[in-house]
Amino acid sequence: MSPLDMSPDLDPRDRGGEQQPLLIVRDLRRHFPIKGAGGRAVKAVDGVSFDVRKGEILGVVGESGCGKSTLARLLLHLIRPDAGELVFDGDQVDAPRGITVAALRRQAQMVFQDSYSSLNPRMPVRDSVAFGPFVQGEPKAKAREIARDMLAKVGLNPDQFGPRYPHELSGGQKQRVNVARALATNPRMVILDEPVSALDKSVEAQVLNLLRALKRQFNLTYVFISHDMNVVRYISDRVLVMYLGKIVELGPVDEIFSHPRHPYTRALLASRPSMDPARRMEEPPVTGDPPNPIDPPSGCRFRTRCAYSEPLCATSEPALSAMGGGHIAACHMLDPASGHSAAGAMS
Amino acid sequence: MSQTVVFPGSAVSPHEDQAAPETRIRSYWQSVGYRLRHDKATVFFGTMVLLIVLSAVLAPWLAPFDPYKESIIGRLKPMGWRGHLLGTDELGRDMLSRLLYGGRVSLLMGIVPVIFATCAGGALGVIAGFMGGKVNTGIMRTMDVFYAFPSVLLAVAISGAMGGGMSNGMLALTLVFIPPMCRVAETATTQVRALDFIEAARATGAGTMTIVRHHVLGNVLGPVFIYASSLVSVSILLASGLSFLGLGVRPPTADWGLMLSTLRQSIYVVPVVCALPGVAIFITSICFNLVSDGLRQAMDVRM
Amino acid sequence: MTRYILQRILYAIPIAFGVSVVCFSLVYLAPGDPLQTILPPDATAETIEIVKKAYGFDKPLPIQFAIWLSKVVTGDFGMSIATRRPVFDEIVMAVGNTGMLVVFAIPLAFSIGFSMGLLAGCFPGKVVDRSVTGIAVFGVSLPNYWLAIVMVIVFAVELSWLPATGMGPKGSDAFSVWRWSDARFLVLPVITLSMIPIGIIARTTRAAIAETRNQDFVQTLRAKGLGEMAVIRHVVKNALPGVLAVMGLQFGYLLGGSILVETVFTWPGSGFLLSKAIVNRDVPVLQGTILVLAVAFVTINLVVDLLQSLIDPRIRRG
Ligand SMILES: Nc1ncnc2c1ncn2[C@@H]1O[C@H](COP(=O)(O)OP(=O)(O)OP(=O)(O)O)[C@@H](O)[C@H]1O
Ligand SMILES: [Mg+2]
């Protein structure tokens, strides 16, 4: 981590100081009840705890359907959590003594996965960008001014692109507009839900670089969701790996990529396409479909697809254990006392 | 950051204008207007609709005779008889004048219910669609009950039970059109509500009313408007049907459906004259129908 | 499958209930005292008292509804104000006569509408297509009672080929479809009635055919060298279920639409009964007829849905 990447000067809105995590997430849970399934539910996010540090980019990876978007929406209270708490810069969200959801949304914003449906098709994009500041109390003219400014900041000429409708923009341009829209309300934290997964490689690189430049310029903190390990490695400071609604591993990016601990993380790394033979691992890539999130496997959720699965894994659920250096993972093999035959060999 | 740079660090060039062609940017409604103006058939039938409406509005100035002036000797005369361009009816009143005046009632009874139903049904549909859940189920299941009646039957039932008359007829037709209108608005709203830009708007902290006003209505208005325009023709047919059954205005007021009904006794005497009010209904209905079709096509812009 | 059928039937029950609530409240929509609206104006004080008791008019509305519903399900629809006969008997006869019209009108409408749609769908954009589309617009814009009058003018008044109105001298009871002297009376009403759905059936068929023709499997058939006629047979087989479903719905609409047509032809069916009830302010008859027709409509919808789900498994999941 180069010192340039850290934010040296603190935001005037900062309350807790540099050491206070910007966002603390504790035991966040959200189950979606299924109609006609007799009270059963999709366990989209099932007890998730982590911190987002000030000024960092926290990458979140996981397969499709593991609950990444649900997590992102929970962080902004766009859907209500069933349980758990959020603490934003020391203030609990939506609690009697904390800050309101509205206050949270003044400081945190989101860029959505689908760049197409996240812009109103009947609105010129400059109005979409201006909507946020307008709602948060700026007069119309000022909001327009901010929108022009933000469009320019994301590399779109406001005179040329501002009056256009979403269908008149390319995917990359739409995603730039989405970024401008998220930044128009001057947030401190931005949650980016797969912001580049719909773009082709060259545009992807441009948008990623834009995001880094903007982060530096505006002192932002990112939660960056992706299913692409390469993208996450490029952009993140720390990486969180999710599997079926739970965290399986979390740690600094270099640690995760050089010493992945959880079999799932290793399998994910092995599944990425790579031309470099040195980067290939012994690990078999993830195979098969993920299990049904309505009835996730007992014990360790990954055991049905894990090469090291033992009877123990079906009966007891592994806890997240610390490996030092802020690296944690949830696997019986990492816990010498667990009774797994490979326990201790890995740590 | 680690040493491996996966992506060649192309710096962000300010204002990269990605070969954007200099096209004039039109808003949705502007482009709809443009397409409408260039659709000859729709322009023609639109003009017809305009003429029909104008002739009804200007009936007092256009009508050659007093539409209520009866004549014992001039009953049921053929077209062209003594200056009566379209003949006379069973009480010797001038057909042309009565048709012009009749258009006022017929158009009013056809259009007003559509306007009311669009407002009421559209609002209910947007509420049902945007609130979802129990509110949606409650509203939509109630609508399903009214859907279970064939439309003519429901209109006849309500206005028949209420004893007929023009305002009862309009009320009945409004009630008939609210459920389908509500369904159209609900479907459109439900579709829009699932899109991310609504979430994005909520993420900025916008309240429900603000979101509905700025983000939902604009997207729902199109389908609702198209559907409403197609209802006008149906409504004119139904309204004159009610009058034909004696559930509309009372004699001697002129109304196309009622005229058709009273002239029915006289088809053996002047068949062509007796069929005239039906021709008026038919032409009006077909013009509204074709304009609505043109509108639908013009508004079918992928955006 | 059974699950779908059960679900669909369960869903129809609250609808039927709602329909009966609407019909029940018709009496209360009528201006004035509801008791007056279901009794002849010259009813004696005794009769009024009896009816008041029987229908529970002194009790709260939900109870009145329950009493009314329990009578209705056993076929007791009250007395007609105009004829003093049980409403039920009148309705049974009238619905039978309307059914006779509909039974002939539907196949006629279907064969004409389907052929038109098929032609248009096979030659999209051609003159046939455009003329069929034009005729379809005509069809849906046509006031059918006016068409009825024009039919009478042309075929009964001017040409004197067919009788204008009624069911013949012997009336409804002795009417036989198999005797031409009786069946003559059917011709004009049936043709007029069949005109209502032709446009819609032609439109639906056209859309279904055009859509099916663009599907991959049709291209494959063509690529395999199948003749155009054989391809069309395949296309028709695939488009048919959707068209049949729309037609099933039209069946219900015809029951409603026949009100006006029957009035012109004074055909003693349910529609004519309704229009007489309107003229006579005969609310019990109005209420009973509407209820029977609406429940029939709900049932037909149900049957059509179930039949369609038997033919086309895709529906069940939707
Ligand atoms: N509103 C909802 N109602 C019911 N189930 C839902 C809802 N939203 C998400 N789910 C379910 O929750 C699970 C997690 O969904 P989510 O969208 O969070 O996954 P994701 O990790 O973002 O996947 P992707 O990479 O495809 O975007 C899925 O099984 C999904 O079907
Ligand atoms: Mg997602």
JSON list of N, CA and C in Angstrom, two decimals, chain A residues 192-246:
[
{"chain": "A", "resi": 192, "resn": "LEU", "atom": "N", "xyz": [-20.02, -0.36, -4.72]},
{"chain": "A", "resi": 192, "resn": "LEU", "atom": "CA", "xyz": [-20.04, -0.59, -6.16]},
{"chain": "A", "resi": 192, "resn": "LEU", "atom": "C", "xyz": [-20.39, -2.06, -6.40]},
{"chain": "A", "resi": 193, "resn": "ASP", "atom": "N", "xyz": [-21.58, -2.30, -6.93]},
{"chain": "A", "resi": 193, "resn": "ASP", "atom": "CA", "xyz": [-22.02, -3.68, -7.13]},
{"chain": "A", "resi": 193, "resn": "ASP", "atom": "C", "xyz": [-21.69, -4.09, -8.56]},
{"chain": "A", "resi": 194, "resn": "GLU", "atom": "N", "xyz": [-20.64, -4.83, -8.71]},
{"chain": "A", "resi": 194, "resn": "GLU", "atom": "CA", "xyz": [-20.20, -5.30, -10.02]},
{"chain": "A", "resi": 194, "resn": "GLU", "atom": "C", "xyz": [-20.24, -4.18, -11.06]},
{"chain": "A", "resi": 195, "resn": "PRO", "atom": "N", "xyz": [-19.54, -3.09, -10.81]},
{"chain": "A", "resi": 195, "resn": "PRO", "atom": "CA", "xyz": [-19.68, -1.94, -11.71]},
{"chain": "A", "resi": 195, "resn": "PRO", "atom": "C", "xyz": [-19.09, -2.18, -13.09]},
{"chain": "A", "resi": 196, "resn": "VAL", "atom": "N", "xyz": [-18.24, -3.18, -13.24]},
{"chain": "A", "resi": 196, "resn": "VAL", "atom": "CA", "xyz": [-17.60, -3.36, -14.54]},
{"chain": "A", "resi": 196, "resn": "VAL", "atom": "C", "xyz": [-17.93, -4.69, -15.19]},
{"chain": "A", "resi": 197, "resn": "SER", "atom": "N", "xyz": [-18.78, -5.50, -14.55]},
{"chain": "A", "resi": 197, "resn": "SER", "atom": "CA", "xyz": [-18.91, -6.86, -15.07]},
{"chain": "A", "resi": 197, "resn": "SER", "atom": "C", "xyz": [-19.65, -6.91, -16.41]},
{"chain": "A", "resi": 198, "resn": "ALA", "atom": "N", "xyz": [-20.39, -5.84, -16.74]},
{"chain": "A", "resi": 198, "resn": "ALA", "atom": "CA", "xyz": [-21.09, -5.86, -18.02]},
{"chain": "A", "resi": 198, "resn": "ALA", "atom": "C", "xyz": [-20.26, -5.22, -19.14]},
{"chain": "A", "resi": 199, "resn": "LEU", "atom": "N", "xyz": [-19.06, -4.77, -18.80]},
{"chain": "A", "resi": 199, "resn": "LEU", "atom": "CA", "xyz": [-18.27, -4.04, -19.80]},
{"chain": "A", "resi": 199, "resn": "LEU", "atom": "C", "xyz": [-17.20, -4.94, -20.41]},
{"chain": "A", "resi": 200, "resn": "ASP", "atom": "N", "xyz": [-16.77, -4.59, -21.63]},
{"chain": "A", "resi": 200, "resn": "ASP", "atom": "CA", "xyz": [-15.68, -5.40, -22.17]},
{"chain": "A", "resi": 200, "resn": "ASP", "atom": "C", "xyz": [-14.35, -4.90, -21.63]},
{"chain": "A", "resi": 201, "resn": "LYS", "atom": "N", "xyz": [-13.34, -5.73, -21.85]},
{"chain": "A", "resi": 201, "resn": "LYS", "atom": "CA", "xyz": [-12.09, -5.57, -21.10]},
{"chain": "A", "resi": 201, "resn": "LYS", "atom": "C", "xyz": [-11.47, -4.17, -21.19]},
{"chain": "A", "resi": 202, "resn": "SER", "atom": "N", "xyz": [-11.47, -3.58, -22.38]},
{"chain": "A", "resi": 202, "resn": "SER", "atom": "CA", "xyz": [-10.78, -2.30, -22.51]},
{"chain": "A", "resi": 202, "resn": "SER", "atom": "C", "xyz": [-11.53, -1.21, -21.75]},
{"chain": "A", "resi": 203, "resn": "VAL", "atom": "N", "xyz": [-12.86, -1.24, -21.86]},
{"chain": "A", "resi": 203, "resn": "VAL", "atom": "CA", "xyz": [-13.67, -0.25, -21.14]},
{"chain": "A", "resi": 203, "resn": "VAL", "atom": "C", "xyz": [-13.57, -0.50, -19.64]},
{"chain": "A", "resi": 204, "resn": "GLU", "atom": "N", "xyz": [-13.51, -1.78, -19.28]},
{"chain": "A", "resi": 204, "resn": "GLU", "atom": "CA", "xyz": [-13.39, -2.15, -17.87]},
{"chain": "A", "resi": 204, "resn": "GLU", "atom": "C", "xyz": [-12.18, -1.46, -17.25]},
{"chain": "A", "resi": 205, "resn": "ALA", "atom": "N", "xyz": [-11.05, -1.55, -17.95]},
{"chain": "A", "resi": 205, "resn": "ALA", "atom": "CA", "xyz": [-9.82, -0.93, -17.43]},
{"chain": "A", "resi": 205, "resn": "ALA", "atom": "C", "xyz": [-10.01, 0.57, -17.27]},
{"chain": "A", "resi": 206, "resn": "GLN", "atom": "N", "xyz": [-10.63, 1.21, -18.25]},
{"chain": "A", "resi": 206, "resn": "GLN", "atom": "CA", "xyz": [-10.85, 2.66, -18.15]},
{"chain": "A", "resi": 206, "resn": "GLN", "atom": "C", "xyz": [-11.69, 3.01, -16.94]},
{"chain": "A", "resi": 207, "resn": "VAL", "atom": "N", "xyz": [-12.78, 2.26, -16.77]},
{"chain": "A", "resi": 207, "resn": "VAL", "atom": "CA", "xyz": [-13.67, 2.59, -15.66]},
{"chain": "A", "resi": 207, "resn": "VAL", "atom": "C", "xyz": [-12.98, 2.33, -14.32]},
{"chain": "A", "resi": 208, "resn": "LEU", "atom": "N", "xyz": [-12.22, 1.23, -14.24]},
{"chain": "A", "resi": 208, "resn": "LEU", "atom": "CA", "xyz": [-11.52, 0.94, -12.98]},
{"chain": "A", "resi": 208, "resn": "LEU", "atom": "C", "xyz": [-10.54, 2.06, -12.65]},
{"chain": "A", "resi": 209, "resn": "ASN", "atom": "N", "xyz": [-9.81, 2.50, -13.65]},
{"chain": "A", "resi": 209, "resn": "ASN", "atom": "CA", "xyz": [-8.86, 3.58, -13.40]},
{"chain": "A", "resi": 209, "resn": "ASN", "atom": "C", "xyz": [-9.57, 4.87, -13.00]},
{"chain": "A", "resi": 210, "resn": "LEU", "atom": "N", "xyz": [-10.70, 5.11, -13.64]},
{"chain": "A", "resi": 210, "resn": "LEU", "atom": "CA", "xyz": [-11.50, 6.27, -13.28]},
{"chain": "A", "resi": 210, "resn": "LEU", "atom": "C", "xyz": [-11.91, 6.19, -11.81]},
{"chain": "A", "resi": 211, "resn": "LEU", "atom": "N", "xyz": [-12.37, 4.99, -11.41]},
{"chain": "A", "resi": 211, "resn": "LEU", "atom": "CA", "xyz": [-12.83, 4.81, -10.04]},
{"chain": "A", "resi": 211, "resn": "LEU", "atom": "C", "xyz": [-11.69, 5.08, -9.05]},
{"chain": "A", "resi": 212, "resn": "ARG", "atom": "N", "xyz": [-10.49, 4.62, -9.38]},
{"chain": "A", "resi": 212, "resn": "ARG", "atom": "CA", "xyz": [-9.37, 4.86, -8.47]},
{"chain": "A", "resi": 212, "resn": "ARG", "atom": "C", "xyz": [-9.03, 6.33, -8.41]},
{"chain": "A", "resi": 213, "resn": "ALA", "atom": "N", "xyz": [-9.05, 6.97, -9.57]},
{"chain": "A", "resi": 213, "resn": "ALA", "atom": "CA", "xyz": [-8.73, 8.40, -9.59]},
{"chain": "A", "resi": 213, "resn": "ALA", "atom": "C", "xyz": [-9.74, 9.18, -8.75]},
{"chain": "A", "resi": 214, "resn": "LEU", "atom": "N", "xyz": [-11.03, 8.82, -8.90]},
{"chain": "A", "resi": 214, "resn": "LEU", "atom": "CA", "xyz": [-12.07, 9.54, -8.17]},
{"chain": "A", "resi": 214, "resn": "LEU", "atom": "C", "xyz": [-11.94, 9.29, -6.67]},
{"chain": "A", "resi": 215, "resn": "LYS", "atom": "N", "xyz": [-11.58, 8.08, -6.32]},
{"chain": "A", "resi": 215, "resn": "LYS", "atom": "CA", "xyz": [-11.44, 7.75, -4.91]},
{"chain": "A", "resi": 215, "resn": "LYS", "atom": "C", "xyz": [-10.40, 8.66, -4.27]},
{"chain": "A", "resi": 216, "resn": "ARG", "atom": "N", "xyz": [-9.28, 8.82, -4.97]},
{"chain": "A", "resi": 216, "resn": "ARG", "atom": "CA", "xyz": [-8.21, 9.67, -4.44]},
{"chain": "A", "resi": 216, "resn": "ARG", "atom": "C", "xyz": [-8.71, 11.11, -4.35]},
{"chain": "A", "resi": 217, "resn": "GLN", "atom": "N", "xyz": [-9.34, 11.55, -5.43]},
{"chain": "A", "resi": 217, "resn": "GLN", "atom": "CA", "xyz": [-9.76, 12.95, -5.48]},
{"chain": "A", "resi": 217, "resn": "GLN", "atom": "C", "xyz": [-10.76, 13.32, -4.39]},
{"chain": "A", "resi": 218, "resn": "PHE", "atom": "N", "xyz": [-11.69, 12.38, -4.13]},
{"chain": "A", "resi": 218, "resn": "PHE", "atom": "CA", "xyz": [-12.77, 12.72, -3.19]},
{"chain": "A", "resi": 218, "resn": "PHE", "atom": "C", "xyz": [-12.63, 12.05, -1.83]},
{"chain": "A", "resi": 219, "resn": "ASN", "atom": "N", "xyz": [-11.47, 11.40, -1.57]},
{"chain": "A", "resi": 219, "resn": "ASN", "atom": "CA", "xyz": [-11.28, 10.78, -0.26]},
{"chain": "A", "resi": 219, "resn": "ASN", "atom": "C", "xyz": [-12.33, 9.71, 0.03]},
{"chain": "A", "resi": 220, "resn": "LEU", "atom": "N", "xyz": [-12.59, 8.85, -0.92]},
{"chain": "A", "resi": 220, "resn": "LEU", "atom": "CA", "xyz": [-13.70, 7.92, -0.76]},
{"chain": "A", "resi": 220, "resn": "LEU", "atom": "C", "xyz": [-13.27, 6.60, -0.14]},
{"chain": "A", "resi": 221, "resn": "THR", "atom": "N", "xyz": [-14.25, 5.90, 0.33]},
{"chain": "A", "resi": 221, "resn": "THR", "atom": "CA", "xyz": [-14.06, 4.52, 0.77]},
{"chain": "A", "resi": 221, "resn": "THR", "atom": "C", "xyz": [-14.96, 3.68, -0.12]},
{"chain": "A", "resi": 222, "resn": "TYR", "atom": "N", "xyz": [-14.43, 2.57, -0.64]},
{"chain": "A", "resi": 222, "resn": "TYR", "atom": "CA", "xyz": [-15.24, 1.74, -1.55]},
{"chain": "A", "resi": 222, "resn": "TYR", "atom": "C", "xyz": [-15.51, 0.37, -0.95]},
{"chain": "A", "resi": 223, "resn": "VAL", "atom": "N", "xyz": [-16.70, -0.12, -1.15]},
{"chain": "A", "resi": 223, "resn": "VAL", "atom": "CA", "xyz": [-16.95, -1.56, -1.03]},
{"chain": "A", "resi": 223, "resn": "VAL", "atom": "C", "xyz": [-17.17, -2.02, -2.45]},
{"chain": "A", "resi": 224, "resn": "PHE", "atom": "N", "xyz": [-16.25, -2.81, -2.96]},
{"chain": "A", "resi": 224, "resn": "PHE", "atom": "CA", "xyz": [-16.23, -3.11, -4.38]},
{"chain": "A", "resi": 224, "resn": "PHE", "atom": "C", "xyz": [-16.60, -4.58, -4.59]},
{"chain": "A", "resi": 225, "resn": "ILE", "atom": "N", "xyz": [-17.81, -4.80, -5.17]},
{"chain": "A", "resi": 225, "resn": "ILE", "atom": "CA", "xyz": [-18.28, -6.17, -5.34]},
{"chain": "A", "resi": 225, "resn": "ILE", "atom": "C", "xyz": [-17.95, -6.65, -6.74]},
{"chain": "A", "resi": 226, "resn": "SER", "atom": "N", "xyz": [-17.50, -7.88, -6.85]},
{"chain": "A", "resi": 226, "resn": "SER", "atom": "CA", "xyz": [-17.18, -8.41, -8.17]},
{"chain": "A", "resi": 226, "resn": "SER", "atom": "C", "xyz": [-17.14, -9.93, -8.09]},
{"chain": "A", "resi": 227, "resn": "HIS", "atom": "N", "xyz": [-17.30, -10.58, -9.24]},
{"chain": "A", "resi": 227, "resn": "HIS", "atom": "CA", "xyz": [-17.06, -12.02, -9.22]},
{"chain": "A", "resi": 227, "resn": "HIS", "atom": "C", "xyz": [-15.76, -12.34, -9.94]},
{"chain": "A", "resi": 228, "resn": "ASP", "atom": "N", "xyz": [-15.06, -11.28, -10.37]},
{"chain": "A", "resi": 228, "resn": "ASP", "atom": "CA", "xyz": [-13.85, -11.46, -11.16]},
{"chain": "A", "resi": 228, "resn": "ASP", "atom": "C", "xyz": [-12.63, -11.25, -10.27]},
{"chain": "A", "resi": 229, "resn": "MET", "atom": "N", "xyz": [-11.91, -12.34, -10.00]},
{"chain": "A", "resi": 229, "resn": "MET", "atom": "CA", "xyz": [-10.78, -12.28, -9.08]},
{"chain": "A", "resi": 229, "resn": "MET", "atom": "C", "xyz": [-9.72, -11.29, -9.57]},
{"chain": "A", "resi": 230, "resn": "ASN", "atom": "N", "xyz": [-9.53, -11.22, -10.87]},
{"chain": "A", "resi": 230, "resn": "ASN", "atom": "CA", "xyz": [-8.50, -10.32, -11.39]},
{"chain": "A", "resi": 230, "resn": "ASN", "atom": "C", "xyz": [-8.84, -8.87, -11.10]},
{"chain": "A", "resi": 231, "resn": "VAL", "atom": "N", "xyz": [-10.08, -8.52, -11.31]},
{"chain": "A", "resi": 231, "resn": "VAL", "atom": "CA", "xyz": [-10.52, -7.15, -11.04]},
{"chain": "A", "resi": 231, "resn": "VAL", "atom": "C", "xyz": [-10.34, -6.83, -9.57]},
{"chain": "A", "resi": 232, "resn": "VAL", "atom": "N", "xyz": [-10.75, -7.77, -8.72]},
{"chain": "A", "resi": 232, "resn": "VAL", "atom": "CA", "xyz": [-10.67, -7.54, -7.28]},
{"chain": "A", "resi": 232, "resn": "VAL", "atom": "C", "xyz": [-9.20, -7.36, -6.86]},
{"chain": "A", "resi": 233, "resn": "ARG", "atom": "N", "xyz": [-8.35, -8.17, -7.45]},
{"chain": "A", "resi": 233, "resn": "ARG", "atom": "CA", "xyz": [-6.94, -8.07, -7.10]},
{"chain": "A", "resi": 233, "resn": "ARG", "atom": "C", "xyz": [-6.38, -6.71, -7.51]},
{"chain": "A", "resi": 234, "resn": "TYR", "atom": "N", "xyz": [-6.82, -6.25, -8.66]},
{"chain": "A", "resi": 234, "resn": "TYR", "atom": "CA", "xyz": [-6.31, -4.99, -9.17]},
{"chain": "A", "resi": 234, "resn": "TYR", "atom": "C", "xyz": [-6.71, -3.82, -8.29]},
{"chain": "A", "resi": 235, "resn": "ILE", "atom": "N", "xyz": [-7.94, -3.87, -7.79]},
{"chain": "A", "resi": 235, "resn": "ILE", "atom": "CA", "xyz": [-8.46, -2.64, -7.18]},
{"chain": "A", "resi": 235, "resn": "ILE", "atom": "C", "xyz": [-8.46, -2.65, -5.65]},
{"chain": "A", "resi": 236, "resn": "SER", "atom": "N", "xyz": [-8.51, -3.85, -5.04]},
{"chain": "A", "resi": 236, "resn": "SER", "atom": "CA", "xyz": [-8.81, -3.86, -3.60]},
{"chain": "A", "resi": 236, "resn": "SER", "atom": "C", "xyz": [-7.57, -3.72, -2.72]},
{"chain": "A", "resi": 237, "resn": "ASP", "atom": "N", "xyz": [-7.84, -3.25, -1.50]},
{"chain": "A", "resi": 237, "resn": "ASP", "atom": "CA", "xyz": [-6.83, -3.31, -0.45]},
{"chain": "A", "resi": 237, "resn": "ASP", "atom": "C", "xyz": [-7.03, -4.58, 0.37]},
{"chain": "A", "resi": 238, "resn": "ARG", "atom": "N", "xyz": [-8.28, -4.88, 0.66]},
{"chain": "A", "resi": 238, "resn": "ARG", "atom": "CA", "xyz": [-8.60, -6.13, 1.38]},
{"chain": "A", "resi": 238, "resn": "ARG", "atom": "C", "xyz": [-9.69, -6.84, 0.60]},
{"chain": "A", "resi": 239, "resn": "VAL", "atom": "N", "xyz": [-9.80, -8.14, 0.80]},
{"chain": "A", "resi": 239, "resn": "VAL", "atom": "CA", "xyz": [-10.76, -8.93, 0.04]},
{"chain": "A", "resi": 239, "resn": "VAL", "atom": "C", "xyz": [-11.60, -9.76, 0.99]},
{"chain": "A", "resi": 240, "resn": "LEU", "atom": "N", "xyz": [-12.92, -9.77, 0.72]},
{"chain": "A", "resi": 240, "resn": "LEU", "atom": "CA", "xyz": [-13.85, -10.58, 1.50]},
{"chain": "A", "resi": 240, "resn": "LEU", "atom": "C", "xyz": [-14.44, -11.63, 0.56]},
{"chain": "A", "resi": 241, "resn": "VAL", "atom": "N", "xyz": [-14.36, -12.90, 0.94]},
{"chain": "A", "resi": 241, "resn": "VAL", "atom": "CA", "xyz": [-14.87, -13.96, 0.08]},
{"chain": "A", "resi": 241, "resn": "VAL", "atom": "C", "xyz": [-16.17, -14.49, 0.68]},
{"chain": "A", "resi": 242, "resn": "MET", "atom": "N", "xyz": [-17.22, -14.51, -0.12]},
{"chain": "A", "resi": 242, "resn": "MET", "atom": "CA", "xyz": [-18.53, -14.97, 0.36]},
{"chain": "A", "resi": 242, "resn": "MET", "atom": "C", "xyz": [-18.90, -16.28, -0.28]},
{"chain": "A", "resi": 243, "resn": "TYR", "atom": "N", "xyz": [-19.59, -17.12, 0.48]},
{"chain": "A", "resi": 243, "resn": "TYR", "atom": "CA", "xyz": [-20.14, -18.34, -0.10]},
{"chain": "A", "resi": 243, "resn": "TYR", "atom": "C", "xyz": [-21.51, -18.59, 0.52]},
{"chain": "A", "resi": 244, "resn": "LEU", "atom": "N", "xyz": [-22.52, -18.64, -0.29]},
{"chain": "A", "resi": 244, "resn": "LEU", "atom": "CA", "xyz": [-23.90, -18.90, 0.16]},
{"chain": "A", "resi": 244, "resn": "LEU", "atom": "C", "xyz": [-24.29, -18.08, 1.39]},
{"chain": "A", "resi": 245, "resn": "GLY", "atom": "N", "xyz": [-24.10, -16.78, 1.29]},
{"chain": "A", "resi": 245, "resn": "GLY", "atom": "CA", "xyz": [-24.59, -15.91, 2.34]},
{"chain": "A", "resi": 245, "resn": "GLY", "atom": "C", "xyz": [-23.68, -15.77, 3.54]},
{"chain": "A", "resi": 246, "resn": "LYS", "atom": "N", "xyz": [-22.51, -16.42, 3.53]},
{"chain": "A", "resi": 246, "resn": "LYS", "atom": "CA", "xyz": [-21.60, -16.32, 4.67]},
{"chain": "A", "resi": 246, "resn": "LYS", "atom": "C", "xyz": [-20.22, -15.91, 4.21]}
]
